[in-house]
């Protein structure tokens, strides 16, 4: 039997792929042979088959360091795989001398010829059906202990210890038992009749700590795994030779993030629960909890911080989750990331007749690769959306708006009757130049940026949280000085200031009473208004004020950390992302098909504009510019965006 050293010396006879006969229906499957001991060389066979009647499990895993590889035997020839995949194969392999105990698997790194861009593009495009058709999706988190576990830190005051011994089979089984007990408690809450008996989760902090450590494994950070587990008939979480179900793990994470950290939590006084709840957010992102799985932008926002080795996978990895939106994504690994992003942006604009893709364009310090993109094409490689930007973005797209009306500055969501031409909503694209770089759109020039307001660049959220009243006073003072108005709070300017501060958001929770909108709470917090009489009139004054202002300060700190206000030359007020590079002289346009106004910068020495960012503009978020155009007050013009 050849050992590792012999295999490494046999590179001249390494495995070569045979082309698939039918790229539309054929896939390759790995047959993992059994072995007599864990130390035996891994042996696999690889055969092509029609996916229609194939029986197999699909593997979901983190590739790990692709520069360090280990040899296996594939069809009797050396084949290099990453260390993490080699460990997974060794763990999944049956220990037996009976060939009937083989396992049939689909593994992307082996079953797809990664050096063939044409085949790779076809196979990735069919990834959804591959994972849907699998009997199970095996999620490989790694061995009981992985070197990355050493980076997990424990605060002794919170956990009772500052380090954790390396995991083993018993600790991992205990961790998964905790997961299943937590999941059973969630089931007991949601279906008490069906689950009359449940185990009480352990109070052993070390067991919870192993769950905390597992939740930080690389698999939960990957972008591809979201699609892989979302499409699975059955997901099995594997760590070494211990396993539990994906349903149980996702349910346990939900239980921790909601039930256990709420006042009604019943597991016990565990000081580390809040920290654990924060770490399990990665599990909930993978589970796409509270995410509209049919909406491309909802998924893009939710997954913006997931990792992908190939920049094109920002789109390719979510394509199979989508229906109509997925049609705009053409999987082609022979194209550059810039070409892929540009093609997708243009196809989406043309199909939807909407400029919603422009909402992802915030032109801030683009690196050399991003500089190759037109300003109207979002750079999905650096799509880090803050919570404040995210709320703005989701509302602009009408995603989970609740009681908040979605924006409709120039699109057809709320003002289609005003701009329908010959019974049809017009395509916002007038034309595209020959180089596919200049996008010509129709819109109305509203105003020009005169001044950008900010308490001070460089303030982080912790500083803002501890200095909110003086910072709010400073912002109000800047507005008062600009307009020469004192006091500010009884004026329409103040209404525009507060409205822009919250970007039109009224409710940030389950509030349903109009008197406790966020702008109203802000006015009371600043001492400019009294609490409305009808709000809990019998409650003691201190508790009444505390309840009325609940959640205002953390929300305001987030807003001020991530947003700036601006004033236009005619005295309008609006809000922009703190990351944008908006400056005095930039132009504000409402473009046909746009959900929000956009800020454009005239190009030096040539015609045209560069897109800076979408914005909130008080008084122009609900079709007001369209009405003004219809009344002859604004002129519709063509703008070229480079």
Coordinates of C-alpha atoms in Angstrom, one line a residue, residues 324-547:
X324 CA -37.0 35.5 -10.9
X325 CA -34.0 37.4 -9.4
X326 CA -31.7 34.5 -10.1
X327 CA -32.3 34.8 -13.9
X328 CA -30.2 38.0 -13.9
X329 CA -27.1 36.0 -12.6
X330 CA -25.2 34.3 -15.4
X331 CA -22.6 31.9 -14.0
X332 CA -19.5 32.3 -16.1
X333 CA -16.0 31.8 -14.5
X334 CA -14.3 33.0 -17.6
X335 CA -15.5 36.5 -16.9
X336 CA -13.8 38.9 -14.5
X337 CA -15.6 39.9 -11.3
X338 CA -16.1 43.4 -12.7
X339 CA -17.7 42.0 -15.9
X340 CA -20.0 39.7 -13.8
X341 CA -21.1 42.6 -11.5
X342 CA -21.7 44.9 -14.5
X343 CA -23.7 42.3 -16.5
X344 CA -25.9 41.4 -13.5
X345 CA -26.6 45.1 -12.7
X346 CA -27.6 45.9 -16.3
X347 CA -29.8 42.8 -16.6
X348 CA -31.6 43.5 -13.4
X349 CA -32.2 47.2 -14.3
X350 CA -33.5 46.2 -17.8
X351 CA -35.7 43.3 -16.4
X352 CA -37.2 45.1 -13.4
X353 CA -37.3 48.6 -14.8
X354 CA -36.1 49.6 -11.4
X355 CA -32.9 51.2 -10.1
X356 CA -32.9 49.3 -6.9
X357 CA -29.4 47.9 -7.7
X358 CA -28.1 51.5 -7.4
X359 CA -29.0 51.4 -3.7
X360 CA -25.9 49.3 -3.1
X361 CA -23.6 51.9 -4.6
X362 CA -21.8 53.9 -2.0
X363 CA -18.7 55.3 -3.6
X364 CA -16.2 55.3 -0.8
X365 CA -12.4 54.8 -1.3
X366 CA -12.8 52.2 -4.0
X367 CA -9.6 50.2 -4.4
X368 CA -7.8 49.5 -7.7
X369 CA -10.1 46.6 -8.6
X370 CA -13.3 48.5 -7.7
X371 CA -12.0 51.5 -9.7
X372 CA -12.5 49.3 -12.8
X373 CA -16.3 49.4 -12.2
X374 CA -18.6 52.1 -13.3
X375 CA -20.0 54.1 -10.3
X376 CA -23.5 52.6 -11.1
X377 CA -22.3 49.1 -10.5
X378 CA -22.0 48.0 -6.9
X379 CA -18.8 46.4 -5.7
X380 CA -20.1 43.3 -4.0
X381 CA -16.6 42.5 -2.7
X382 CA -16.9 45.3 -0.2
X383 CA -20.5 45.3 0.6
X384 CA -20.3 45.9 4.4
X385 CA -23.7 47.4 5.2
X386 CA -24.0 48.9 8.7
X387 CA -27.2 48.4 10.7
X388 CA -28.3 52.0 9.9
X389 CA -27.5 51.6 6.2
X390 CA -29.2 48.2 6.3
X391 CA -32.5 49.6 7.7
X392 CA -32.4 52.3 5.0
X393 CA -31.7 49.8 2.3
X394 CA -34.4 47.3 3.4
X395 CA -37.0 50.1 3.7
X396 CA -36.1 51.4 0.2
X397 CA -36.8 47.9 -1.2
X398 CA -40.0 47.4 0.8
X399 CA -38.5 44.5 2.8
X400 CA -40.1 44.0 6.1
X401 CA -41.2 47.7 6.4
X402 CA -43.9 46.9 9.0
X403 CA -45.7 50.1 9.8
X404 CA -43.0 52.2 8.0
X405 CA -44.0 53.2 4.4
X406 CA -41.4 52.1 1.9
X407 CA -39.6 54.8 0.0
X408 CA -40.9 55.7 -3.5
X409 CA -39.1 58.8 -4.7
X410 CA -39.2 58.0 -8.4
X411 CA -40.1 54.3 -8.7
X412 CA -43.4 52.7 -9.6
X413 CA -44.2 51.2 -6.1
X414 CA -46.3 54.2 -5.0
X415 CA -46.3 56.6 -7.9
X416 CA -46.8 54.5 -11.0
X417 CA -50.0 56.3 -12.1
X418 CA -48.0 59.5 -12.3
X419 CA -45.5 58.3 -14.8
X420 CA -47.2 55.6 -16.8
X421 CA -46.7 56.2 -20.5
X422 CA -49.1 54.5 -23.0
X423 CA -50.3 52.2 -20.3
X424 CA -46.8 51.0 -19.5
X425 CA -44.2 52.0 -17.0
X426 CA -41.2 53.2 -19.0
X427 CA -37.8 51.5 -18.8
X428 CA -35.6 53.9 -16.8
X429 CA -32.6 53.2 -19.1
X430 CA -32.6 55.5 -22.1
X431 CA -29.5 54.0 -23.6
X432 CA -26.0 52.6 -22.7
X433 CA -22.9 53.8 -24.5
X434 CA -20.9 51.5 -26.7
X435 CA -18.4 50.7 -24.0
X436 CA -21.1 49.6 -21.6
X437 CA -19.7 52.1 -19.1
X438 CA -22.0 55.1 -19.3
X439 CA -25.6 54.5 -18.2
X440 CA -28.0 57.2 -19.5
X441 CA -31.0 57.6 -17.2
X442 CA -33.9 60.0 -17.0
X443 CA -34.5 62.1 -13.9
X444 CA -35.1 65.5 -12.3
X445 CA -32.4 67.7 -10.8
X446 CA -33.7 68.6 -7.3
X447 CA -31.0 70.6 -5.6
X448 CA -27.3 70.9 -4.8
X449 CA -25.4 69.8 -1.6
X450 CA -24.4 73.0 0.3
X451 CA -23.1 71.6 3.6
X452 CA -22.5 68.3 5.2
X453 CA -23.2 68.0 8.9
X454 CA -21.5 65.6 11.3
X455 CA -20.8 65.8 15.0
X456 CA -17.2 64.8 14.3
X457 CA -15.5 62.3 12.2
X458 CA -13.9 59.4 14.0
X459 CA -16.4 59.1 16.9
X460 CA -17.1 55.5 17.6
X461 CA -20.3 54.1 18.8
X462 CA -19.1 53.7 22.5
X463 CA -18.2 57.4 22.6
X464 CA -21.5 58.5 21.0
X465 CA -23.5 56.3 23.4
X466 CA -21.9 58.1 26.4
X467 CA -22.2 61.6 24.9
X468 CA -25.6 61.5 23.1
X469 CA -27.2 64.7 24.5
X470 CA -24.3 67.1 23.8
X471 CA -23.8 65.6 20.3
X472 CA -27.5 66.0 19.5
X473 CA -27.2 69.6 20.8
X474 CA -24.2 70.1 18.5
X475 CA -26.1 68.9 15.5
X476 CA -29.1 71.1 16.2
X477 CA -26.8 74.0 16.8
X478 CA -25.2 73.5 13.3
X479 CA -28.7 73.6 11.7
X480 CA -29.7 76.7 13.7
X481 CA -26.6 78.5 12.7
X482 CA -27.0 77.6 9.1
X483 CA -30.6 78.9 8.9
X484 CA -30.2 81.6 11.5
X485 CA -33.2 80.3 13.5
X486 CA -33.5 80.2 17.3
X487 CA -35.1 78.3 18.8
X488 CA -35.2 75.5 16.3
X489 CA -37.6 73.1 17.7
X490 CA -40.9 74.8 16.9
X491 CA -40.1 75.2 13.2
X492 CA -40.6 73.2 10.0
X493 CA -36.8 73.1 9.7
X494 CA -36.8 71.1 13.0
X495 CA -39.4 68.6 11.5
X496 CA -37.1 68.1 8.5
X497 CA -34.1 67.7 10.8
X498 CA -35.7 65.0 13.0
X499 CA -37.3 63.3 10.0
X500 CA -33.9 63.1 8.2
X501 CA -32.2 62.0 11.4
X502 CA -34.4 58.9 11.5
X503 CA -34.6 58.6 7.6
X504 CA -38.4 58.5 7.7
X505 CA -38.4 55.5 10.1
X506 CA -41.2 55.8 12.6
X507 CA -41.2 52.4 14.3
X508 CA -38.1 50.4 15.2
X509 CA -40.0 47.8 17.2
X510 CA -43.5 46.5 17.6
X511 CA -44.9 49.9 18.4
X512 CA -48.3 50.5 16.9
X513 CA -49.4 53.8 18.6
X514 CA -48.5 56.8 16.5
X515 CA -47.7 59.0 19.5
X516 CA -44.6 56.9 20.3
X517 CA -42.8 57.0 17.0
X518 CA -39.1 57.5 17.1
X519 CA -39.2 61.2 16.1
X520 CA -41.8 61.8 18.8
X521 CA -39.6 60.1 21.4
X522 CA -36.6 62.2 20.3
X523 CA -38.5 65.4 20.9
X524 CA -39.5 64.3 24.4
X525 CA -35.9 63.1 25.0
X526 CA -34.6 66.6 24.0
X527 CA -37.1 68.3 26.3
X528 CA -38.9 69.9 23.4
X529 CA -42.2 68.1 23.8
X530 CA -44.1 66.5 26.7
X531 CA -45.0 62.8 26.8
X532 CA -48.5 62.6 25.3
X533 CA -51.2 62.5 28.0
X534 CA -52.8 59.3 26.6
X535 CA -49.5 57.3 27.0
X536 CA -49.8 55.2 30.2
X537 CA -51.3 58.1 32.3
X538 CA -51.5 56.1 35.5
X539 CA -47.8 55.0 35.5
X540 CA -45.4 56.8 37.9
X541 CA -43.5 59.6 36.1
X542 CA -40.0 58.1 36.2
X543 CA -41.1 54.7 35.0
X544 CA -43.5 56.3 32.4
X545 CA -40.6 58.3 30.9
X546 CA -38.3 55.3 30.9
X547 CA -40.9 53.2 29.0

